[in-house]
Tab-separated table of C-alpha atoms in Angstrom:
chain	number	residue	atom	x	y	z
A	21	ALA	CA	-71.197	21.594	-17.311
A	22	LEU	CA	-74.170	22.761	-19.332
A	23	ALA	CA	-75.277	19.224	-19.924
A	24	ILE	CA	-75.333	18.454	-16.111
A	25	PHE	CA	-77.170	21.855	-15.733
A	26	THR	CA	-79.906	20.971	-18.213
A	27	VAL	CA	-80.431	17.567	-16.714
A	28	ALA	CA	-80.647	19.021	-13.282
A	29	THR	CA	-83.602	21.439	-14.719
A	30	ALA	CA	-85.343	18.610	-16.450
A	31	LEU	CA	-85.403	16.494	-13.540
A	32	ARG	CA	-86.154	19.442	-11.418
A	33	MET	CA	-89.277	20.440	-13.818
A	34	VAL	CA	-90.278	16.375	-14.289
A	35	LEU	CA	-89.969	15.212	-10.392
A	36	ILE	CA	-90.867	18.221	-8.654
A	37	PRO	CA	-93.669	20.638	-9.227
A	38	VAL	CA	-92.824	24.387	-9.863
A	39	GLU	CA	-94.643	25.658	-7.002
A	40	VAL	CA	-92.915	23.124	-4.285
A	41	ARG	CA	-90.121	24.792	-2.202
A	42	LEU	CA	-87.534	22.316	-3.275
A	43	THR	CA	-86.306	24.699	-5.710
A	44	TYR	CA	-82.478	23.466	-5.517
A	45	ALA	CA	-82.930	20.022	-4.707
A	46	THR	CA	-81.526	18.844	-8.441
A	47	TYR	CA	-79.163	21.840	-8.511
A	48	TYR	CA	-76.786	20.995	-5.468
A	49	PRO	CA	-75.970	17.753	-6.968
A	50	ALA	CA	-75.316	19.272	-10.449
A	51	VAL	CA	-72.994	21.948	-9.026
A	52	VAL	CA	-71.189	19.596	-7.274
A	53	LEU	CA	-70.798	17.021	-9.953
A	54	ALA	CA	-69.811	20.064	-12.508
A	55	LEU	CA	-67.225	21.055	-9.880
A	56	TYR	CA	-65.718	17.905	-9.434
A	57	PHE	CA	-65.707	16.669	-13.115
A	58	CYS	CA	-65.201	20.066	-14.919
A	59	GLY	CA	-63.612	22.359	-12.522
A	60	VAL	CA	-63.992	25.216	-10.798
A	61	GLY	CA	-65.113	27.744	-13.431
A	62	PRO	CA	-67.524	25.601	-15.293
A	63	GLY	CA	-68.745	24.599	-11.782
A	64	LEU	CA	-69.782	28.037	-10.946
A	65	LEU	CA	-70.858	28.741	-13.964
A	66	VAL	CA	-73.712	25.981	-13.554
A	67	MET	CA	-74.323	27.608	-10.050
A	68	VAL	CA	-74.867	30.957	-11.708
A	69	PHE	CA	-77.657	29.097	-13.990
A	70	SER	CA	-79.067	27.341	-11.263
A	71	SER	CA	-79.531	30.674	-9.268
A	72	ALA	CA	-81.341	32.384	-11.981
A	73	VAL	CA	-83.573	29.445	-12.643
A	74	GLY	CA	-84.374	29.335	-8.975
A	75	VAL	CA	-85.076	32.941	-8.821
A	76	TYR	CA	-87.323	32.244	-11.596
A	77	PHE	CA	-89.330	29.433	-9.887
A	78	LEU	CA	-89.458	32.040	-6.636
A	79	SER	CA	-90.838	34.700	-8.723
A	80	PRO	CA	-94.575	35.522	-9.588
A	81	PRO	CA	-96.601	33.673	-10.630
A	82	TYR	CA	-94.975	30.972	-8.816
A	83	HIS	CA	-94.086	32.758	-5.823
A	84	SER	CA	-93.687	36.098	-4.409
A	85	TRP	CA	-90.079	37.540	-4.166
A	86	HIS	CA	-90.949	40.072	-1.766
A	87	SER	CA	-93.261	38.411	0.425
A	88	ASP	CA	-91.245	34.895	0.658
A	89	ARG	CA	-88.593	35.306	2.781
A	90	PRO	CA	-87.766	31.929	2.916
A	91	GLY	CA	-86.903	32.066	-0.986
A	92	ASN	CA	-84.243	34.422	-0.376
A	93	PHE	CA	-82.790	32.507	2.280
A	94	ALA	CA	-82.792	29.306	-0.210
A	95	LEU	CA	-81.123	31.322	-2.577
A	96	ILE	CA	-78.310	32.616	-0.251
A	97	ALA	CA	-77.753	29.136	0.973
A	98	PHE	CA	-77.485	27.682	-2.069
A	99	VAL	CA	-74.725	30.402	-3.389
A	100	PHE	CA	-72.748	30.049	-0.008
A	101	THR	CA	-73.307	26.240	-0.064
A	102	SER	CA	-72.242	26.108	-3.742
A	103	LEU	CA	-69.191	28.161	-2.809
A	104	ALA	CA	-68.286	25.785	-0.274
A	105	CYS	CA	-68.494	23.083	-2.329
A	106	ALA	CA	-66.311	24.641	-4.792
A	107	TYR	CA	-63.504	25.172	-2.193
A	108	VAL	CA	-63.954	21.728	-0.930
A	109	VAL	CA	-63.633	20.332	-4.394
A	110	GLN	CA	-60.909	21.977	-5.400
A	111	ARG	CA	-59.186	20.977	-2.113
A	112	LEU	CA	-59.980	17.656	-3.088
A	113	ARG	CA	-58.680	17.969	-6.928
A	114	SER	CA	-55.616	19.801	-5.558
A	115	LEU	CA	-55.228	16.665	-2.732
A	116	SER	CA	-55.939	14.323	-5.374
A	117	ARG	CA	-53.497	15.666	-8.160
A	118	ASP	CA	-50.774	15.810	-5.224
A	119	LEU	CA	-51.543	12.171	-4.304
A	120	PHE	CA	-51.457	11.023	-7.896
A	121	ALA	CA	-48.022	12.695	-8.175
A	122	ALA	CA	-46.647	11.378	-5.160
A	123	ASN	CA	-48.050	7.985	-6.171
A	124	GLN	CA	-46.431	8.097	-9.692
A	125	ARG	CA	-43.148	9.355	-7.634
A	126	ALA	CA	-43.401	6.562	-5.452
A	127	ARG	CA	-43.929	3.772	-8.658
A	128	GLN	CA	-41.020	5.513	-10.218
A	129	SER	CA	-38.695	5.406	-7.208
A	130	GLN	CA	-39.993	1.825	-6.721
A	131	ARG	CA	-39.103	0.902	-10.566
A	132	GLU	CA	-35.703	2.765	-9.926
A	133	LEU	CA	-35.093	0.776	-6.612
A	134	GLN	CA	-35.946	-2.170	-8.322
A	135	THR	CA	-33.608	-1.502	-11.254
A	136	VAL	CA	-30.909	-0.887	-8.622
A	137	ILE	CA	-31.510	-3.860	-6.916
A	138	ASP	CA	-31.809	-6.148	-10.084
A	139	ASP	CA	-28.453	-4.673	-11.512
A	140	GLN	CA	-26.856	-4.785	-8.242
A	141	THR	CA	-23.638	-7.144	-8.735
A	142	ASP	CA	-23.671	-7.695	-5.249
A	143	MET	CA	-26.050	-10.511	-3.661
A	144	LEU	CA	-28.965	-8.647	-1.692
A	145	PHE	CA	-31.455	-10.838	0.348
A	146	ARG	CA	-34.193	-9.390	2.834
A	147	PHE	CA	-35.626	-11.842	5.483
A	148	ASP	CA	-38.535	-11.682	7.932
A	149	ARG	CA	-38.159	-11.954	11.681
A	150	GLU	CA	-38.241	-15.861	11.515
A	151	GLY	CA	-35.550	-15.727	8.915
A	152	HIS	CA	-37.693	-16.630	5.835
A	153	PHE	CA	-36.751	-14.873	2.452
A	154	LEU	CA	-38.618	-11.985	1.669
A	155	LEU	CA	-36.521	-10.959	-1.168
A	156	ALA	CA	-33.457	-12.195	-3.117
A	157	ASN	CA	-32.153	-10.232	-6.050
A	158	PRO	CA	-31.166	-11.541	-9.370
A	159	ALA	CA	-27.255	-11.722	-8.606
A	160	GLY	CA	-28.090	-13.614	-5.471
A	161	ARG	CA	-30.156	-16.122	-6.861
A	162	ALA	CA	-27.730	-16.980	-9.703
A	163	ALA	CA	-24.873	-16.849	-6.980
A	164	PHE	CA	-26.542	-19.916	-5.365
A	165	GLY	CA	-28.849	-21.228	-8.582
A	166	LEU	CA	-32.031	-20.043	-6.999
A	167	GLU	CA	-33.221	-18.720	-10.163
A	168	GLY	CA	-37.255	-19.467	-10.500
A	169	GLN	CA	-37.682	-21.023	-7.059
A	170	ASP	CA	-39.862	-20.067	-4.522
A	171	LEU	CA	-38.250	-19.006	-1.568
A	172	SER	CA	-40.853	-17.750	0.653
A	173	ASN	CA	-40.689	-21.238	2.716
A	174	LYS	CA	-36.873	-21.134	2.970
A	175	THR	CA	-34.787	-19.617	5.439
A	176	TRP	CA	-31.264	-17.938	5.484
A	177	HIS	CA	-29.486	-21.240	6.118
A	178	LEU	CA	-29.814	-21.972	2.791
A	179	LEU	CA	-26.835	-19.358	2.042
A	180	VAL	CA	-24.274	-20.715	4.573
A	181	GLY	CA	-22.782	-24.231	4.110
A	182	PRO	CA	-22.880	-26.609	7.006
A	183	GLU	CA	-19.564	-26.270	8.461
A	184	ASP	CA	-20.105	-22.596	8.644
A	185	ARG	CA	-23.669	-22.386	10.220
A	186	PRO	CA	-22.525	-22.613	13.996
A	187	ALA	CA	-20.082	-19.697	13.610
A	188	VAL	CA	-22.614	-17.587	11.455
A	189	ASP	CA	-25.057	-18.420	14.178
A	190	ALA	CA	-22.940	-17.246	16.831
A	191	ARG	CA	-22.319	-13.897	15.157
A	192	ARG	CA	-26.020	-13.376	13.934
A	193	VAL	CA	-27.451	-13.375	17.713
A	194	ARG	CA	-25.396	-10.502	18.245
A	195	LEU	CA	-28.046	-8.474	16.550
A	196	LYS	CA	-29.497	-5.986	18.884
A	197	PRO	CA	-31.081	-2.646	18.329
A	198	ASP	CA	-27.880	-1.440	19.733
A	199	ASN	CA	-25.792	-3.368	17.373
A	200	PRO	CA	-27.795	-3.723	14.184
A	201	VAL	CA	-25.092	-4.575	11.655
A	202	VAL	CA	-22.989	-8.161	11.919
A	203	VAL	CA	-20.540	-9.295	9.120
A	204	THR	CA	-19.845	-12.681	8.453
A	205	GLU	CA	-17.630	-14.726	6.313
A	206	SER	CA	-19.019	-18.677	5.317
A	207	ARG	CA	-18.683	-20.950	2.343
A	208	PHE	CA	-21.377	-21.841	-0.033
A	209	ARG	CA	-20.978	-23.941	-3.154
A	210	ASN	CA	-21.983	-22.055	-6.577
A	211	PRO	CA	-24.401	-23.496	-9.143
A	212	LYS	CA	-21.344	-25.437	-10.779
A	213	GLY	CA	-20.743	-27.125	-7.407
A	214	ARG	CA	-17.378	-24.943	-6.892
A	215	LEU	CA	-16.805	-24.014	-3.283
A	216	ARG	CA	-16.613	-20.280	-2.831
A	217	TRP	CA	-16.377	-17.968	-0.072
A	218	GLY	CA	-18.571	-15.007	0.672
A	219	GLU	CA	-18.384	-11.867	2.763
A	220	PHE	CA	-22.490	-11.005	4.170
A	221	VAL	CA	-23.070	-7.868	5.872
A	222	HIS	CA	-26.557	-8.498	8.011
A	223	ARG	CA	-28.354	-5.217	8.807
A	224	ALA	CA	-31.436	-5.473	11.239
A	225	SER	CA	-34.409	-3.120	11.689
A	226	TYR	CA	-36.480	-2.903	14.654
A	227	ASP	CA	-39.625	-1.087	15.775
A	228	GLU	CA	-40.232	1.047	18.208
A	229	ASP	CA	-40.464	-1.274	20.941
A	230	GLY	CA	-36.972	-3.074	19.832
A	231	ARG	CA	-38.658	-5.817	18.113
A	232	LEU	CA	-36.985	-7.345	15.229
A	233	LEU	CA	-38.703	-6.350	11.868
A	234	GLN	CA	-36.562	-7.896	9.241
A	235	VAL	CA	-32.912	-8.444	8.249
A	236	GLN	CA	-31.339	-7.210	5.133
A	237	THR	CA	-28.263	-9.317	3.974
A	238	VAL	CA	-25.760	-8.020	1.473
A	239	GLY	CA	-23.261	-10.503	0.020
A	240	ARG	CA	-20.250	-10.584	-2.189
A	241	ASP	CA	-18.040	-13.255	-3.222
A	242	ILE	CA	-14.524	-12.711	-1.799
A	243	THR	CA	-12.707	-16.196	-2.912
A	244	GLU	CA	-10.342	-14.342	-5.164
A	245	ARG	CA	-9.676	-12.048	-2.255
A	246	ARG	CA	-9.203	-14.450	-0.010
A	247	GLU	CA	-6.851	-16.120	-2.133
A	248	LEU	CA	-4.901	-13.193	-2.495
A	249	LYS	CA	-5.046	-12.481	1.040
A	250	ALA	CA	-3.500	-15.743	1.643
A	251	GLN	CA	-0.874	-15.059	-0.915
A	252	LEU	CA	0.225	-11.714	0.644
A	253	LEU	CA	0.166	-13.415	4.042
A	254	GLU	CA	2.568	-16.057	2.739
A	255	ILE	CA	4.620	-13.667	0.853
A	256	THR	CA	4.518	-11.110	3.864
A	257	ALA	CA	5.696	-14.017	5.955
A	258	ARG	CA	8.495	-15.088	3.870
A	259	MET	CA	9.555	-11.320	3.721
A	260	HIS	CA	9.665	-11.191	7.590
A	261	ASP	CA	11.539	-14.385	7.656
A	262	LEU	CA	13.944	-12.786	5.275
A	263	TYR	CA	14.289	-9.344	7.130
A	264	ASP	CA	14.489	-10.941	10.366
A	265	SER	CA	16.453	-13.778	9.812
A	266	ALA	CA	19.254	-11.746	7.500
A	267	PRO	CA	22.875	-12.128	8.518
A	268	CYS	CA	22.739	-8.293	9.165
A	269	ALA	CA	20.908	-5.756	11.051
A	270	TYR	CA	18.146	-4.013	8.907
A	271	TYR	CA	16.291	-1.089	10.990
A	272	SER	CA	14.930	2.370	10.259
A	273	LEU	CA	15.455	5.635	12.222
A	274	ASP	CA	12.952	8.633	12.816
A	275	ALA	CA	14.107	12.228	12.379
A	276	GLN	CA	15.245	12.172	16.075
A	277	GLY	CA	17.578	9.203	15.454
A	278	LYS	CA	15.318	6.758	17.343
A	279	PHE	CA	14.227	3.419	16.191
A	280	CYS	CA	11.153	3.023	14.742
A	281	GLN	CA	11.695	-0.252	13.245
A	282	ALA	CA	13.922	-3.261	13.798
A	283	ASN	CA	14.741	-6.801	12.791
A	284	ALA	CA	15.354	-9.666	14.882
A	285	VAL	CA	19.119	-9.508	14.307
A	286	MET	CA	19.062	-5.898	15.402
A	287	LEU	CA	17.376	-6.783	18.710
A	288	ASN	CA	19.397	-9.565	19.545
A	289	TRP	CA	22.702	-7.498	18.883
A	290	LEU	CA	21.340	-4.874	21.425
A	291	GLY	CA	19.821	-7.199	23.658
A	292	CYS	CA	16.683	-5.301	24.085
A	293	PRO	CA	12.686	-6.098	23.241
A	294	GLU	CA	10.891	-3.886	20.805
A	295	GLU	CA	8.621	-2.195	23.359
A	296	GLU	CA	11.918	-0.926	25.027
A	297	LEU	CA	13.696	0.214	21.922
A	298	LEU	CA	11.024	1.463	19.309
A	299	GLY	CA	10.653	5.091	19.683
A	300	LEU	CA	12.909	5.458	22.625
A	301	LEU	CA	16.490	4.545	21.951
A	302	GLY	CA	18.767	5.018	18.966
A	303	PRO	CA	21.665	3.398	18.032
A	304	ARG	CA	23.576	6.130	19.366
A	305	ASP	CA	22.563	4.901	23.067
A	306	PHE	CA	24.860	1.559	22.149
A	307	PHE	CA	27.914	3.410	20.937
A	308	THR	CA	31.149	4.545	22.643
A	309	PRO	CA	31.392	8.002	23.806
A	310	GLU	CA	33.960	8.580	20.778
A	311	ASP	CA	31.578	7.125	18.236
A	312	GLN	CA	28.371	9.083	19.830
A	313	ARG	CA	30.073	12.199	18.758
A	314	ARG	CA	30.995	10.672	15.199
A	315	PHE	CA	27.089	9.950	15.235
A	316	ASP	CA	26.081	13.449	16.359
A	317	GLU	CA	28.522	14.905	13.568
A	318	HIS	CA	27.175	12.965	10.957
A	319	PHE	CA	23.305	12.486	11.299
A	320	PRO	CA	22.237	16.058	10.611
A	321	LYS	CA	24.273	15.570	7.298
A	322	PHE	CA	22.156	12.314	6.322
A	323	LEU	CA	18.851	14.299	7.170
A	324	ARG	CA	19.960	17.026	4.951
A	325	ASP	CA	21.591	14.563	2.004
A	326	GLY	CA	19.899	11.585	2.385
A	327	VAL	CA	22.785	9.374	2.359
A	328	ILE	CA	25.238	8.014	4.633
A	329	GLY	CA	28.331	5.451	5.135
A	330	PRO	CA	29.603	2.970	5.227
A	331	LEU	CA	30.656	4.287	8.633
A	332	GLU	CA	32.127	2.176	11.007
A	333	PHE	CA	31.358	2.121	15.013
A	334	ASP	CA	31.817	0.070	18.324
A	335	LEU	CA	28.346	-0.913	18.931
A	336	GLN	CA	27.888	-2.680	22.786
A	337	GLY	CA	24.805	-4.077	23.489
A	338	ARG	CA	23.312	-4.616	26.830
A	339	GLN	CA	24.439	-8.247	26.921
A	340	GLY	CA	27.400	-9.966	25.065
A	341	PRO	CA	30.925	-8.683	23.682
A	342	PRO	CA	30.962	-5.589	21.855
A	343	ARG	CA	30.969	-5.506	17.905
A	344	ARG	CA	32.617	-3.824	15.173
A	345	VAL	CA	29.694	-2.602	12.771
A	346	SER	CA	29.446	-1.375	9.303
A	347	MET	CA	26.351	1.227	9.129
A	348	SER	CA	24.942	2.424	5.868
A	349	ALA	CA	21.620	4.396	5.100
A	350	THR	CA	19.349	5.846	2.578
A	351	ALA	CA	16.589	8.570	3.762
A	352	VAL	CA	12.665	8.066	2.663
A	353	TRP	CA	10.831	11.115	1.880
A	354	ASP	CA	7.161	11.874	1.890
A	355	ALA	CA	5.454	13.561	-0.667
A	356	GLN	CA	6.241	16.963	0.464
A	357	GLY	CA	10.076	16.323	0.469
A	358	ARG	CA	10.449	15.873	4.187
A	359	PHE	CA	12.438	13.153	5.911
A	360	GLU	CA	9.949	10.470	6.593
A	361	ARG	CA	12.594	7.589	7.856
A	362	SER	CA	15.820	5.858	7.145
A	363	ARG	CA	16.574	2.612	5.440
A	364	SER	CA	19.677	1.406	7.011
A	365	VAL	CA	21.810	-1.747	7.445
A	366	MET	CA	24.251	-2.432	9.649
A	367	TYR	CA	26.636	-5.389	9.153
A	368	ASP	CA	28.693	-6.977	12.064
A	369	ILE	CA	32.533	-6.716	10.788
A	370	THR	CA	34.493	-7.490	14.186
A	371	GLU	CA	36.018	-10.778	12.613
A	372	LEU	CA	37.104	-8.499	9.371
A	373	ASP	CA	38.240	-5.749	11.461
A	374	ALA	CA	40.218	-8.228	13.408
A	375	THR	CA	41.602	-9.599	10.255
A	376	ARG	CA	42.176	-6.046	8.779
A	377	LYS	CA	44.359	-5.340	11.872
A	378	ALA	CA	46.312	-8.630	11.460
A	379	LEU	CA	46.918	-8.095	8.016
A	380	ARG	CA	48.272	-4.152	8.627
A	381	GLN	CA	50.445	-6.186	11.271
A	382	LEU	CA	51.601	-8.480	8.766
A	383	ASN	CA	52.187	-6.011	6.481
A	384	ARG	CA	54.126	-3.784	8.868
A	385	GLN	CA	56.167	-7.105	9.382
A	386	GLN	CA	56.414	-7.748	5.890
A	387	GLU	CA	57.462	-3.840	5.142
A	388	ALA	CA	59.950	-4.047	7.518
A	389	MET	CA	61.345	-7.182	5.893
A	390	LEU	CA	61.261	-6.171	2.214
A	391	ASP	CA	62.364	-2.363	2.851
A	392	ASN	CA	65.508	-3.402	3.998
A	393	ASP	CA	69.266	-1.926	3.397
A	394	LEU	CA	70.847	-5.246	2.862
A	395	ILE	CA	68.666	-7.272	0.012
A	396	GLY	CA	67.608	-5.754	-2.906
A	397	ILE	CA	64.283	-6.797	-3.984
A	398	LEU	CA	62.473	-6.066	-7.471
A	399	LYS	CA	59.084	-6.884	-8.679
A	400	LEU	CA	59.128	-7.249	-12.575
A	401	ARG	CA	56.063	-7.603	-14.915
A	402	GLU	CA	57.056	-8.269	-18.546
A	403	ARG	CA	60.934	-7.489	-17.365
A	404	ARG	CA	59.745	-3.922	-16.218
A	405	ILE	CA	60.121	-2.967	-12.968
A	406	VAL	CA	56.840	-2.373	-10.919
A	407	TRP	CA	58.006	-2.256	-7.359
A	408	SER	CA	61.399	-1.959	-5.386
A	409	ASN	CA	62.640	-1.439	-1.940
A	410	ARG	CA	65.388	0.609	-0.589
A	411	ALA	CA	68.018	-1.514	-1.060
A	412	SER	CA	67.545	-2.102	-4.622
A	413	GLU	CA	67.776	1.743	-4.907
A	414	ARG	CA	71.058	1.877	-2.994
A	415	MET	CA	72.457	-0.772	-5.047
A	416	PHE	CA	71.435	0.826	-8.436
A	417	ALA	CA	72.409	4.301	-6.825
A	418	CYS	CA	68.594	5.287	-7.943
A	419	GLY	CA	66.768	7.948	-6.299
A	420	PRO	CA	63.203	7.276	-4.420
A	421	GLY	CA	61.091	5.856	-7.018
A	422	GLU	CA	63.514	6.019	-9.658
A	423	LEU	CA	63.249	2.474	-10.694
A	424	LEU	CA	59.526	2.329	-10.712
A	425	GLY	CA	58.735	1.909	-14.525
A	426	LEU	CA	62.078	1.114	-15.602
A	427	GLU	CA	62.993	-1.711	-18.007
A	428	SER	CA	65.263	-4.015	-16.661
A	429	ARG	CA	67.554	-3.877	-19.988
A	430	ALA	CA	68.805	-0.796	-18.483
A	431	LEU	CA	70.668	-2.759	-15.863
A	432	TYR	CA	72.485	-4.743	-18.066
A	433	ARG	CA	75.796	-3.771	-19.811
A	434	THR	CA	74.925	-5.231	-23.062
A	435	GLN	CA	71.868	-6.476	-25.169
A	436	GLU	CA	73.377	-9.725	-25.311
A	437	GLU	CA	73.702	-10.519	-21.662
A	438	TYR	CA	70.153	-9.054	-21.428
A	439	GLU	CA	68.979	-11.258	-23.929
A	440	GLU	CA	71.248	-14.520	-22.651
A	441	PHE	CA	69.934	-14.043	-19.170
A	442	GLY	CA	66.067	-14.099	-20.620
A	443	ARG	CA	66.960	-17.496	-22.403
A	444	VAL	CA	68.466	-18.989	-19.048
A	445	ALA	CA	66.644	-17.936	-16.429
A	446	TYR	CA	62.527	-17.119	-17.379
A	447	PRO	CA	62.386	-20.712	-18.834
A	448	VAL	CA	63.302	-22.035	-15.211
A	449	LEU	CA	61.007	-19.958	-13.597
A	450	GLN	CA	58.212	-20.413	-16.057
A	451	ALA	CA	58.459	-24.323	-15.102
A	452	GLY	CA	57.695	-23.212	-11.282
A	453	ALA	CA	61.465	-23.861	-9.968
A	454	PRO	CA	63.241	-20.929	-8.554
A	455	TYR	CA	66.360	-19.609	-10.368
A	456	ARG	CA	69.699	-18.456	-8.577
A	457	GLY	CA	72.710	-17.136	-10.057
A	458	GLN	CA	75.254	-14.607	-10.489
A	459	LEU	CA	75.951	-11.617	-12.751
A	460	GLN	CA	77.114	-8.341	-13.145
A	461	LEU	CA	74.992	-5.520	-13.802
A	462	LEU	CA	75.327	-1.792	-14.236
A	463	ARG	CA	74.384	1.048	-11.569
A	464	ARG	CA	72.619	4.164	-12.989
A	465	ASP	CA	76.018	5.815	-12.453
A	466	GLY	CA	77.759	3.587	-14.982
A	467	ARG	CA	79.608	1.620	-12.210
A	468	PRO	CA	79.295	-2.015	-12.565
A	469	VAL	CA	77.936	-4.099	-9.479
A	470	TRP	CA	78.158	-8.122	-9.087
A	471	VAL	CA	74.869	-9.454	-7.775
A	472	ASP	CA	73.746	-12.708	-6.110
A	473	VAL	CA	70.143	-12.864	-7.457
A	474	SER	CA	67.312	-15.377	-6.689
A	475	GLY	CA	64.067	-15.191	-8.659
A	476	ALA	CA	60.346	-16.864	-8.544
A	477	LEU	CA	57.283	-16.545	-10.609
A	478	LEU	CA	54.432	-14.971	-8.480
A	479	SER	CA	51.470	-15.188	-10.913
A	480	PRO	CA	51.299	-17.003	-14.202
A	481	GLU	CA	48.128	-15.135	-14.961
A	482	THR	CA	49.875	-11.291	-14.502
A	483	GLY	CA	53.572	-12.683	-15.506
A	484	GLU	CA	55.144	-10.991	-12.182
A	485	TYR	CA	58.412	-12.098	-11.039
A	486	LEU	CA	60.224	-11.405	-7.650
A	487	TRP	CA	63.856	-10.574	-7.742
A	488	MET	CA	66.214	-10.791	-4.869
A	489	SER	CA	69.458	-9.464	-5.053
A	490	LEU	CA	72.536	-9.275	-2.918
A	491	ASP	CA	75.517	-6.915	-3.793
A	492	ILE	CA	78.728	-9.255	-3.932
A	493	THR	CA	80.837	-6.609	-5.695
A	494	ALA	CA	83.324	-6.507	-2.286
A	495	LEU	CA	82.998	-10.396	-2.143
A	496	LYS	CA	84.024	-10.744	-5.812
A	497	ALA	CA	86.835	-8.371	-5.306
A	498	GLN	CA	88.153	-10.282	-2.156
A	499	GLN	CA	88.069	-13.447	-4.676
A	500	GLU	CA	89.922	-12.217	-7.209
A	501	ARG	CA	92.460	-10.748	-4.776
A	502	VAL	CA	92.617	-14.094	-3.186
A	503	GLU	CA	92.974	-15.720	-6.634
A	504	HIS	CA	95.702	-13.452	-7.817
């Protein structure tokens, strides 16, 4: 600053005579230069020094300080002008610093943005209103094999296979100021020539008049996702096929006992379409009044315990005959432990129920035939009694169930007779032939009894034999009397 002041003073002395009134002609630029390049403090110092020199030039013997009023005005004007310059320069310096800092921040942001763009794994492109490339990040260039190429004369059609361009064109024309985003999917070939699928998000920007400025496209390779989606759809289709074509009814109930899901078998049994069933009706609506009362009794227990069944009900659909069904279910709970829905399965046991009824009827008939008072029937396993009817108990003077578990040796008079019968009868039975004979056994009260026995092998695997016996003691006595 002092150097600037010295130069200004020298120029003033050399170029302008002392007595000339242009006292501050060289000091104005000196002050401005000092303020701008050296700062406010040095600039004001130059102003003070310049004012002192001006006073010197405006004083005798050159000029009279008291008589030359214009000299005073020149000094005052110089001081105020210098202060105004100091203010302006200070503002300019502050603005310059702010602009420089903003420029640095902008450059830093630009570098960071460029780093983000370069490091982005998604493909990023930008196009002008005619569709020409403005930008392509490294990921986008690598995906299409465009490294090192000048793209300024190429359009976005480079990114789309010929077979998909009509569909993509039809989607891109939908870009409007009120609809600035469009998503497309199209095929392209990577640098190795392999066909890939890409998903591209096109975002358009417009000016205030609604004119297109540019379009930014962000793309990603979705080949694996599409393959997984196709596999998922195939698996889902198979699962739905299994679900709907299962030989039983699958369904879910909500907490009110209404259907929230039902497979095709269930819909067919009930004769209802989904829109008339889901959320509106439950299985209770298709039960008999008696079964409705049973359902109302068991469903609250199911909501509490989370498991039910198997329970049997009579199901009457809107069409077709009634069915006898067996129902079982487990509950699905949410994260808070609240009931969400049921996992229920229902089997058609109409034929099974009819068979069971027929079997019960047949069993009653068989029991009537087997559990008679005339012919004694014993079932033996390893020559031990495992079943007997009432006639056998009466024949051998036993109480109810007394014969069960008893070894048949207890019914023979001697060990020799027991072993002899085993040697004679059982080989015949094991050969698959029936055996019939007469022998004398002992009642539990010690009295002898003559029986006519007939035996058969029931099962070689279990070694069970069925013996039917008829009390012929009276017949034998009559025969002995006749013979006598």
